[in-house]
């Protein structure tokens, strides 16, 4: 598609005239955004700038009221499939919620719950230690414990943002007997014990390769024998990457299966202990390393 060959201004105007795109138009919009050249991003943004306020999901992501991309609040809105009640906004929110990258974020919550259930089944009633790096709203654990109230997993939650910690503590107030919250930076934190599972989603794709390898190497040391560390990262195959970058100003390091495996090898982990999982859309990959 040549973006110059369509009257993009008229098209975007027509979308606003009907309060946002229909679901049937979304693939067309993603394809259109994939064609936007770097030098045209600001022009494209100027056409949709009325969305850039905290009342729309796109605008919330774009304006970053918490000061950074991927805060606990927008992630929780994704998990709850929030849509504005305002008719002028609702279709735009639906557009955001149906973005493939956003579907993949919801899928990763389901994948996390499955991983916790696997560990819980293997535990045979013995206590298992879980560390979550960049824990955000802690919705996956909340849902896991809702489904498995007798679980023998205990959790340590690490997040740098104290507002995320406050939100997650309040959400999980029923489960505080098995959760410890630490308001710390994963780069500086030194654990005082070892874990059976270290889980991290939505964090390592903000880190450069050398930080990724540094953190992997560091936290691998804190796994019990037989334990595993699972790290989520967006795949280079993400059909909505440009849309997230242009509309939401949300930039991530996208990585391939091979790149993730290479990081694990660079961290000194044996090849036979390395694996990569994915959620059903293949947009979120998960490097899984065993001890
Ligand atoms: C995109 S959210 C993901 C939340 C959660 N893991 C999930 O998948 O729902 C990333 C979280 O990591 C936290 N975070 C970012 N950098 C961090 C760092 N260096 N140390 C600890 N937490 C960090 C943010 O505050 C945010 O709550």
PDB file of N, CA and C in Angstrom, residues 28-90:
ATOM      1  N   UNK A  28      -6.826  -2.882   7.905  1.00  0.00           N
ATOM      2  CA  UNK A  28      -6.467  -1.847   6.931  1.00  0.00           C
ATOM      3  C   UNK A  28      -5.650  -0.747   7.622  1.00  0.00           C
ATOM      4  N   UNK A  29      -6.107  -0.363   8.822  1.00  0.00           N
ATOM      5  CA  UNK A  29      -5.400   0.687   9.575  1.00  0.00           C
ATOM      6  C   UNK A  29      -3.998   0.243   9.995  1.00  0.00           C
ATOM      7  N   UNK A  30      -3.879  -1.013  10.456  1.00  0.00           N
ATOM      8  CA  UNK A  30      -2.545  -1.500  10.846  1.00  0.00           C
ATOM      9  C   UNK A  30      -1.618  -1.508   9.632  1.00  0.00           C
ATOM     10  N   UNK A  31      -2.166  -1.973   8.481  1.00  0.00           N
ATOM     11  CA  UNK A  31      -1.343  -2.018   7.259  1.00  0.00           C
ATOM     12  C   UNK A  31      -0.931  -0.600   6.869  1.00  0.00           C
ATOM     13  N   UNK A  32      -1.863   0.344   7.015  1.00  0.00           N
ATOM     14  CA  UNK A  32      -1.562   1.738   6.673  1.00  0.00           C
ATOM     15  C   UNK A  32      -0.425   2.262   7.545  1.00  0.00           C
ATOM     16  N   UNK A  33      -0.503   1.972   8.833  1.00  0.00           N
ATOM     17  CA  UNK A  33       0.526   2.483   9.748  1.00  0.00           C
ATOM     18  C   UNK A  33       1.884   1.834   9.519  1.00  0.00           C
ATOM     19  N   UNK A  34       1.854   0.587   9.055  1.00  0.00           N
ATOM     20  CA  UNK A  34       3.132  -0.074   8.751  1.00  0.00           C
ATOM     21  C   UNK A  34       3.863   0.621   7.614  1.00  0.00           C
ATOM     22  N   UNK A  35       3.107   1.377   6.808  1.00  0.00           N
ATOM     23  CA  UNK A  35       3.714   2.076   5.663  1.00  0.00           C
ATOM     24  C   UNK A  35       4.186   3.486   6.008  1.00  0.00           C
ATOM     25  N   UNK A  36       3.850   3.970   7.190  1.00  0.00           N
ATOM     26  CA  UNK A  36       4.228   5.351   7.537  1.00  0.00           C
ATOM     27  C   UNK A  36       5.745   5.413   7.726  1.00  0.00           C
ATOM     28  N   UNK A  37       6.381   6.304   6.992  1.00  0.00           N
ATOM     29  CA  UNK A  37       7.844   6.426   7.095  1.00  0.00           C
ATOM     30  C   UNK A  37       8.185   7.266   8.319  1.00  0.00           C
ATOM     31  N   UNK A  38       9.399   7.081   8.812  1.00  0.00           N
ATOM     32  CA  UNK A  38       9.826   7.781  10.034  1.00  0.00           C
ATOM     33  C   UNK A  38       9.570   9.284   9.930  1.00  0.00           C
ATOM     34  N   UNK A  39       9.846   9.853   8.742  1.00  0.00           N
ATOM     35  CA  UNK A  39       9.710  11.316   8.605  1.00  0.00           C
ATOM     36  C   UNK A  39       8.238  11.754   8.562  1.00  0.00           C
ATOM     37  N   UNK A  40       7.318  10.791   8.415  1.00  0.00           N
ATOM     38  CA  UNK A  40       5.891  11.151   8.353  1.00  0.00           C
ATOM     39  C   UNK A  40       5.148  10.891   9.662  1.00  0.00           C
ATOM     40  N   UNK A  41       5.863  10.402  10.669  1.00  0.00           N
ATOM     41  CA  UNK A  41       5.186  10.034  11.921  1.00  0.00           C
ATOM     42  C   UNK A  41       4.495  11.251  12.550  1.00  0.00           C
ATOM     43  N   UNK A  42       5.198  12.352  12.622  1.00  0.00           N
ATOM     44  CA  UNK A  42       4.606  13.527  13.283  1.00  0.00           C
ATOM     45  C   UNK A  42       3.375  14.026  12.514  1.00  0.00           C
ATOM     46  N   UNK A  43       3.447  13.929  11.180  1.00  0.00           N
ATOM     47  CA  UNK A  43       2.294  14.334  10.366  1.00  0.00           C
ATOM     48  C   UNK A  43       1.103  13.421  10.674  1.00  0.00           C
ATOM     49  N   UNK A  44       1.369  12.108  10.713  1.00  0.00           N
ATOM     50  CA  UNK A  44       0.286  11.152  11.000  1.00  0.00           C
ATOM     51  C   UNK A  44      -0.297  11.431  12.387  1.00  0.00           C
ATOM     52  N   UNK A  45       0.596  11.656  13.335  1.00  0.00           N
ATOM     53  CA  UNK A  45       0.113  11.943  14.703  1.00  0.00           C
ATOM     54  C   UNK A  45      -0.727  13.212  14.745  1.00  0.00           C
ATOM     55  N   UNK A  46      -0.367  14.194  13.909  1.00  0.00           N
ATOM     56  CA  UNK A  46      -1.127  15.454  13.947  1.00  0.00           C
ATOM     57  C   UNK A  46      -2.578  15.216  13.511  1.00  0.00           C
ATOM     58  N   UNK A  47      -2.793  14.193  12.676  1.00  0.00           N
ATOM     59  CA  UNK A  47      -4.155  13.911  12.198  1.00  0.00           C
ATOM     60  C   UNK A  47      -5.029  13.290  13.293  1.00  0.00           C
ATOM     61  N   UNK A  48      -4.388  12.647  14.259  1.00  0.00           N
ATOM     62  CA  UNK A  48      -5.163  11.962  15.306  1.00  0.00           C
ATOM     63  C   UNK A  48      -4.911  12.592  16.687  1.00  0.00           C
ATOM     64  N   UNK A  49      -4.362  13.810  16.676  1.00  0.00           N
ATOM     65  CA  UNK A  49      -3.894  14.386  17.948  1.00  0.00           C
ATOM     66  C   UNK A  49      -5.028  14.601  18.960  1.00  0.00           C
ATOM     67  N   UNK A  50      -6.280  14.672  18.472  1.00  0.00           N
ATOM     68  CA  UNK A  50      -7.376  14.871  19.444  1.00  0.00           C
ATOM     69  C   UNK A  50      -7.554  13.629  20.338  1.00  0.00           C
ATOM     70  N   UNK A  51      -6.912  12.513  19.956  1.00  0.00           N
ATOM     71  CA  UNK A  51      -6.979  11.310  20.825  1.00  0.00           C
ATOM     72  C   UNK A  51      -5.973  11.373  21.962  1.00  0.00           C
ATOM     73  N   UNK A  52      -5.004  12.269  21.843  1.00  0.00           N
ATOM     74  CA  UNK A  52      -3.876  12.245  22.783  1.00  0.00           C
ATOM     75  C   UNK A  52      -4.195  12.949  24.109  1.00  0.00           C
ATOM     76  N   UNK A  53      -5.119  12.352  24.843  1.00  0.00           N
ATOM     77  CA  UNK A  53      -5.412  12.831  26.194  1.00  0.00           C
ATOM     78  C   UNK A  53      -5.703  11.588  27.025  1.00  0.00           C
ATOM     79  N   UNK A  54      -5.683  11.725  28.348  1.00  0.00           N
ATOM     80  CA  UNK A  54      -5.733  10.520  29.183  1.00  0.00           C
ATOM     81  C   UNK A  54      -7.088   9.816  29.221  1.00  0.00           C
ATOM     82  N   UNK A  55      -8.088  10.385  28.527  1.00  0.00           N
ATOM     83  CA  UNK A  55      -9.411   9.745  28.540  1.00  0.00           C
ATOM     84  C   UNK A  55      -9.520   8.600  27.536  1.00  0.00           C
ATOM     85  N   UNK A  56      -8.637   8.591  26.526  1.00  0.00           N
ATOM     86  CA  UNK A  56      -8.652   7.465  25.584  1.00  0.00           C
ATOM     87  C   UNK A  56      -7.490   6.550  25.954  1.00  0.00           C
ATOM     88  N   UNK A  57      -7.606   5.262  25.649  1.00  0.00           N
ATOM     89  CA  UNK A  57      -6.502   4.337  25.958  1.00  0.00           C
ATOM     90  C   UNK A  57      -5.269   4.689  25.128  1.00  0.00           C
ATOM     91  N   UNK A  58      -5.513   5.037  23.855  1.00  0.00           N
ATOM     92  CA  UNK A  58      -4.379   5.427  23.003  1.00  0.00           C
ATOM     93  C   UNK A  58      -3.695   6.652  23.610  1.00  0.00           C
ATOM     94  N   UNK A  59      -4.528   7.621  24.022  1.00  0.00           N
ATOM     95  CA  UNK A  59      -3.988   8.864  24.586  1.00  0.00           C
ATOM     96  C   UNK A  59      -3.301   8.643  25.915  1.00  0.00           C
ATOM     97  N   UNK A  60      -3.841   7.746  26.731  1.00  0.00           N
ATOM     98  CA  UNK A  60      -3.214   7.451  28.020  1.00  0.00           C
ATOM     99  C   UNK A  60      -1.817   6.878  27.776  1.00  0.00           C
ATOM    100  N   UNK A  61      -1.770   5.920  26.837  1.00  0.00           N
ATOM    101  CA  UNK A  61      -0.467   5.311  26.525  1.00  0.00           C
ATOM    102  C   UNK A  61       0.476   6.370  25.953  1.00  0.00           C
ATOM    103  N   UNK A  62      -0.068   7.249  25.122  1.00  0.00           N
ATOM    104  CA  UNK A  62       0.784   8.245  24.454  1.00  0.00           C
ATOM    105  C   UNK A  62       1.300   9.322  25.419  1.00  0.00           C
ATOM    106  N   UNK A  63       0.412   9.797  26.302  1.00  0.00           N
ATOM    107  CA  UNK A  63       0.797  10.930  27.157  1.00  0.00           C
ATOM    108  C   UNK A  63       1.513  10.471  28.437  1.00  0.00           C
ATOM    109  N   UNK A  64       1.411   9.199  28.797  1.00  0.00           N
ATOM    110  CA  UNK A  64       2.157   8.600  29.910  1.00  0.00           C
ATOM    111  C   UNK A  64       2.044   9.395  31.221  1.00  0.00           C
ATOM    112  N   UNK A  65       0.839   9.463  31.791  1.00  0.00           N
ATOM    113  CA  UNK A  65       0.674  10.229  33.044  1.00  0.00           C
ATOM    114  C   UNK A  65       1.564   9.725  34.177  1.00  0.00           C
ATOM    115  N   UNK A  66       1.975   8.458  34.138  1.00  0.00           N
ATOM    116  CA  UNK A  66       2.863   7.941  35.190  1.00  0.00           C
ATOM    117  C   UNK A  66       4.336   8.163  34.846  1.00  0.00           C
ATOM    118  N   UNK A  67       4.574   8.708  33.670  1.00  0.00           N
ATOM    119  CA  UNK A  67       5.948   9.103  33.325  1.00  0.00           C
ATOM    120  C   UNK A  67       6.714   8.088  32.494  1.00  0.00           C
ATOM    121  N   UNK A  68       6.119   6.935  32.190  1.00  0.00           N
ATOM    122  CA  UNK A  68       6.838   5.924  31.400  1.00  0.00           C
ATOM    123  C   UNK A  68       5.819   5.015  30.700  1.00  0.00           C
ATOM    124  N   UNK A  69       6.287   4.307  29.689  1.00  0.00           N
ATOM    125  CA  UNK A  69       5.403   3.385  28.951  1.00  0.00           C
ATOM    126  C   UNK A  69       5.178   2.110  29.750  1.00  0.00           C
ATOM    127  N   UNK A  70       3.979   1.552  29.633  1.00  0.00           N
ATOM    128  CA  UNK A  70       3.717   0.243  30.237  1.00  0.00           C
ATOM    129  C   UNK A  70       3.557   0.296  31.741  1.00  0.00           C
ATOM    130  N   UNK A  71       2.906   1.356  32.243  1.00  0.00           N
ATOM    131  CA  UNK A  71       2.667   1.420  33.699  1.00  0.00           C
ATOM    132  C   UNK A  71       1.549   0.445  34.090  1.00  0.00           C
ATOM    133  N   UNK A  72       1.460   0.186  35.401  1.00  0.00           N
ATOM    134  CA  UNK A  72       0.490  -0.798  35.907  1.00  0.00           C
ATOM    135  C   UNK A  72      -0.942  -0.441  35.515  1.00  0.00           C
ATOM    136  N   UNK A  73      -1.234   0.861  35.372  1.00  0.00           N
ATOM    137  CA  UNK A  73      -2.604   1.318  35.142  1.00  0.00           C
ATOM    138  C   UNK A  73      -3.073   0.931  33.734  1.00  0.00           C
ATOM    139  N   UNK A  74      -2.223   1.190  32.725  1.00  0.00           N
ATOM    140  CA  UNK A  74      -2.627   0.847  31.346  1.00  0.00           C
ATOM    141  C   UNK A  74      -2.637  -0.676  31.174  1.00  0.00           C
ATOM    142  N   UNK A  75      -1.701  -1.361  31.846  1.00  0.00           N
ATOM    143  CA  UNK A  75      -1.672  -2.825  31.735  1.00  0.00           C
ATOM    144  C   UNK A  75      -2.951  -3.414  32.353  1.00  0.00           C
ATOM    145  N   UNK A  76      -3.373  -2.842  33.475  1.00  0.00           N
ATOM    146  CA  UNK A  76      -4.613  -3.321  34.103  1.00  0.00           C
ATOM    147  C   UNK A  76      -5.827  -3.027  33.221  1.00  0.00           C
ATOM    148  N   UNK A  77      -5.819  -1.869  32.548  1.00  0.00           N
ATOM    149  CA  UNK A  77      -6.924  -1.552  31.614  1.00  0.00           C
ATOM    150  C   UNK A  77      -6.972  -2.599  30.500  1.00  0.00           C
ATOM    151  N   UNK A  78      -5.800  -3.055  30.073  1.00  0.00           N
ATOM    152  CA  UNK A  78      -5.741  -4.095  29.030  1.00  0.00           C
ATOM    153  C   UNK A  78      -6.327  -5.391  29.586  1.00  0.00           C
ATOM    154  N   UNK A  79      -5.889  -5.792  30.777  1.00  0.00           N
ATOM    155  CA  UNK A  79      -6.370  -7.054  31.358  1.00  0.00           C
ATOM    156  C   UNK A  79      -7.877  -7.039  31.582  1.00  0.00           C
ATOM    157  N   UNK A  80      -8.393  -5.863  31.962  1.00  0.00           N
ATOM    158  CA  UNK A  80      -9.839  -5.781  32.262  1.00  0.00           C
ATOM    159  C   UNK A  80     -10.674  -5.503  31.015  1.00  0.00           C
ATOM    160  N   UNK A  81     -10.042  -5.413  29.862  1.00  0.00           N
ATOM    161  CA  UNK A  81     -10.706  -5.063  28.603  1.00  0.00           C
ATOM    162  C   UNK A  81     -11.590  -3.834  28.804  1.00  0.00           C
ATOM    163  N   UNK A  82     -10.979  -2.805  29.382  1.00  0.00           N
ATOM    164  CA  UNK A  82     -11.704  -1.556  29.643  1.00  0.00           C
ATOM    165  C   UNK A  82     -12.079  -0.866  28.332  1.00  0.00           C
ATOM    166  N   UNK A  83     -13.314  -0.361  28.256  1.00  0.00           N
ATOM    167  CA  UNK A  83     -13.749   0.485  27.132  1.00  0.00           C
ATOM    168  C   UNK A  83     -14.477   1.686  27.718  1.00  0.00           C
ATOM    169  N   UNK A  84     -14.206   2.850  27.182  1.00  0.00           N
ATOM    170  CA  UNK A  84     -14.893   4.051  27.671  1.00  0.00           C
ATOM    171  C   UNK A  84     -16.396   3.938  27.412  1.00  0.00           C
ATOM    172  N   UNK A  85     -17.168   4.547  28.303  1.00  0.00           N
ATOM    173  CA  UNK A  85     -18.631   4.607  28.108  1.00  0.00           C
ATOM    174  C   UNK A  85     -18.996   5.723  27.130  1.00  0.00           C
ATOM    175  N   UNK A  86     -18.042   6.613  26.861  1.00  0.00           N
ATOM    176  CA  UNK A  86     -18.291   7.762  25.998  1.00  0.00           C
ATOM    177  C   UNK A  86     -18.294   7.303  24.533  1.00  0.00           C
ATOM    178  N   UNK A  87     -19.395   7.525  23.846  1.00  0.00           N
ATOM    179  CA  UNK A  87     -19.546   7.050  22.463  1.00  0.00           C
ATOM    180  C   UNK A  87     -18.485   7.597  21.519  1.00  0.00           C
ATOM    181  N   UNK A  88     -17.964   8.774  21.858  1.00  0.00           N
ATOM    182  CA  UNK A  88     -16.946   9.385  20.984  1.00  0.00           C
ATOM    183  C   UNK A  88     -15.588   8.692  21.134  1.00  0.00           C
ATOM    184  N   UNK A  89     -15.456   7.937  22.192  1.00  0.00           N
ATOM    185  CA  UNK A  89     -14.153   7.335  22.511  1.00  0.00           C
ATOM    186  C   UNK A  89     -14.162   5.817  22.359  1.00  0.00           C
ATOM    187  N   UNK A  90     -15.334   5.231  22.571  1.00  0.00           N
ATOM    188  CA  UNK A  90     -15.429   3.770  22.707  1.00  0.00           C
ATOM    189  C   UNK A  90     -14.802   2.984  21.541  1.00  0.00           C
TER     190      UNK A  90
END
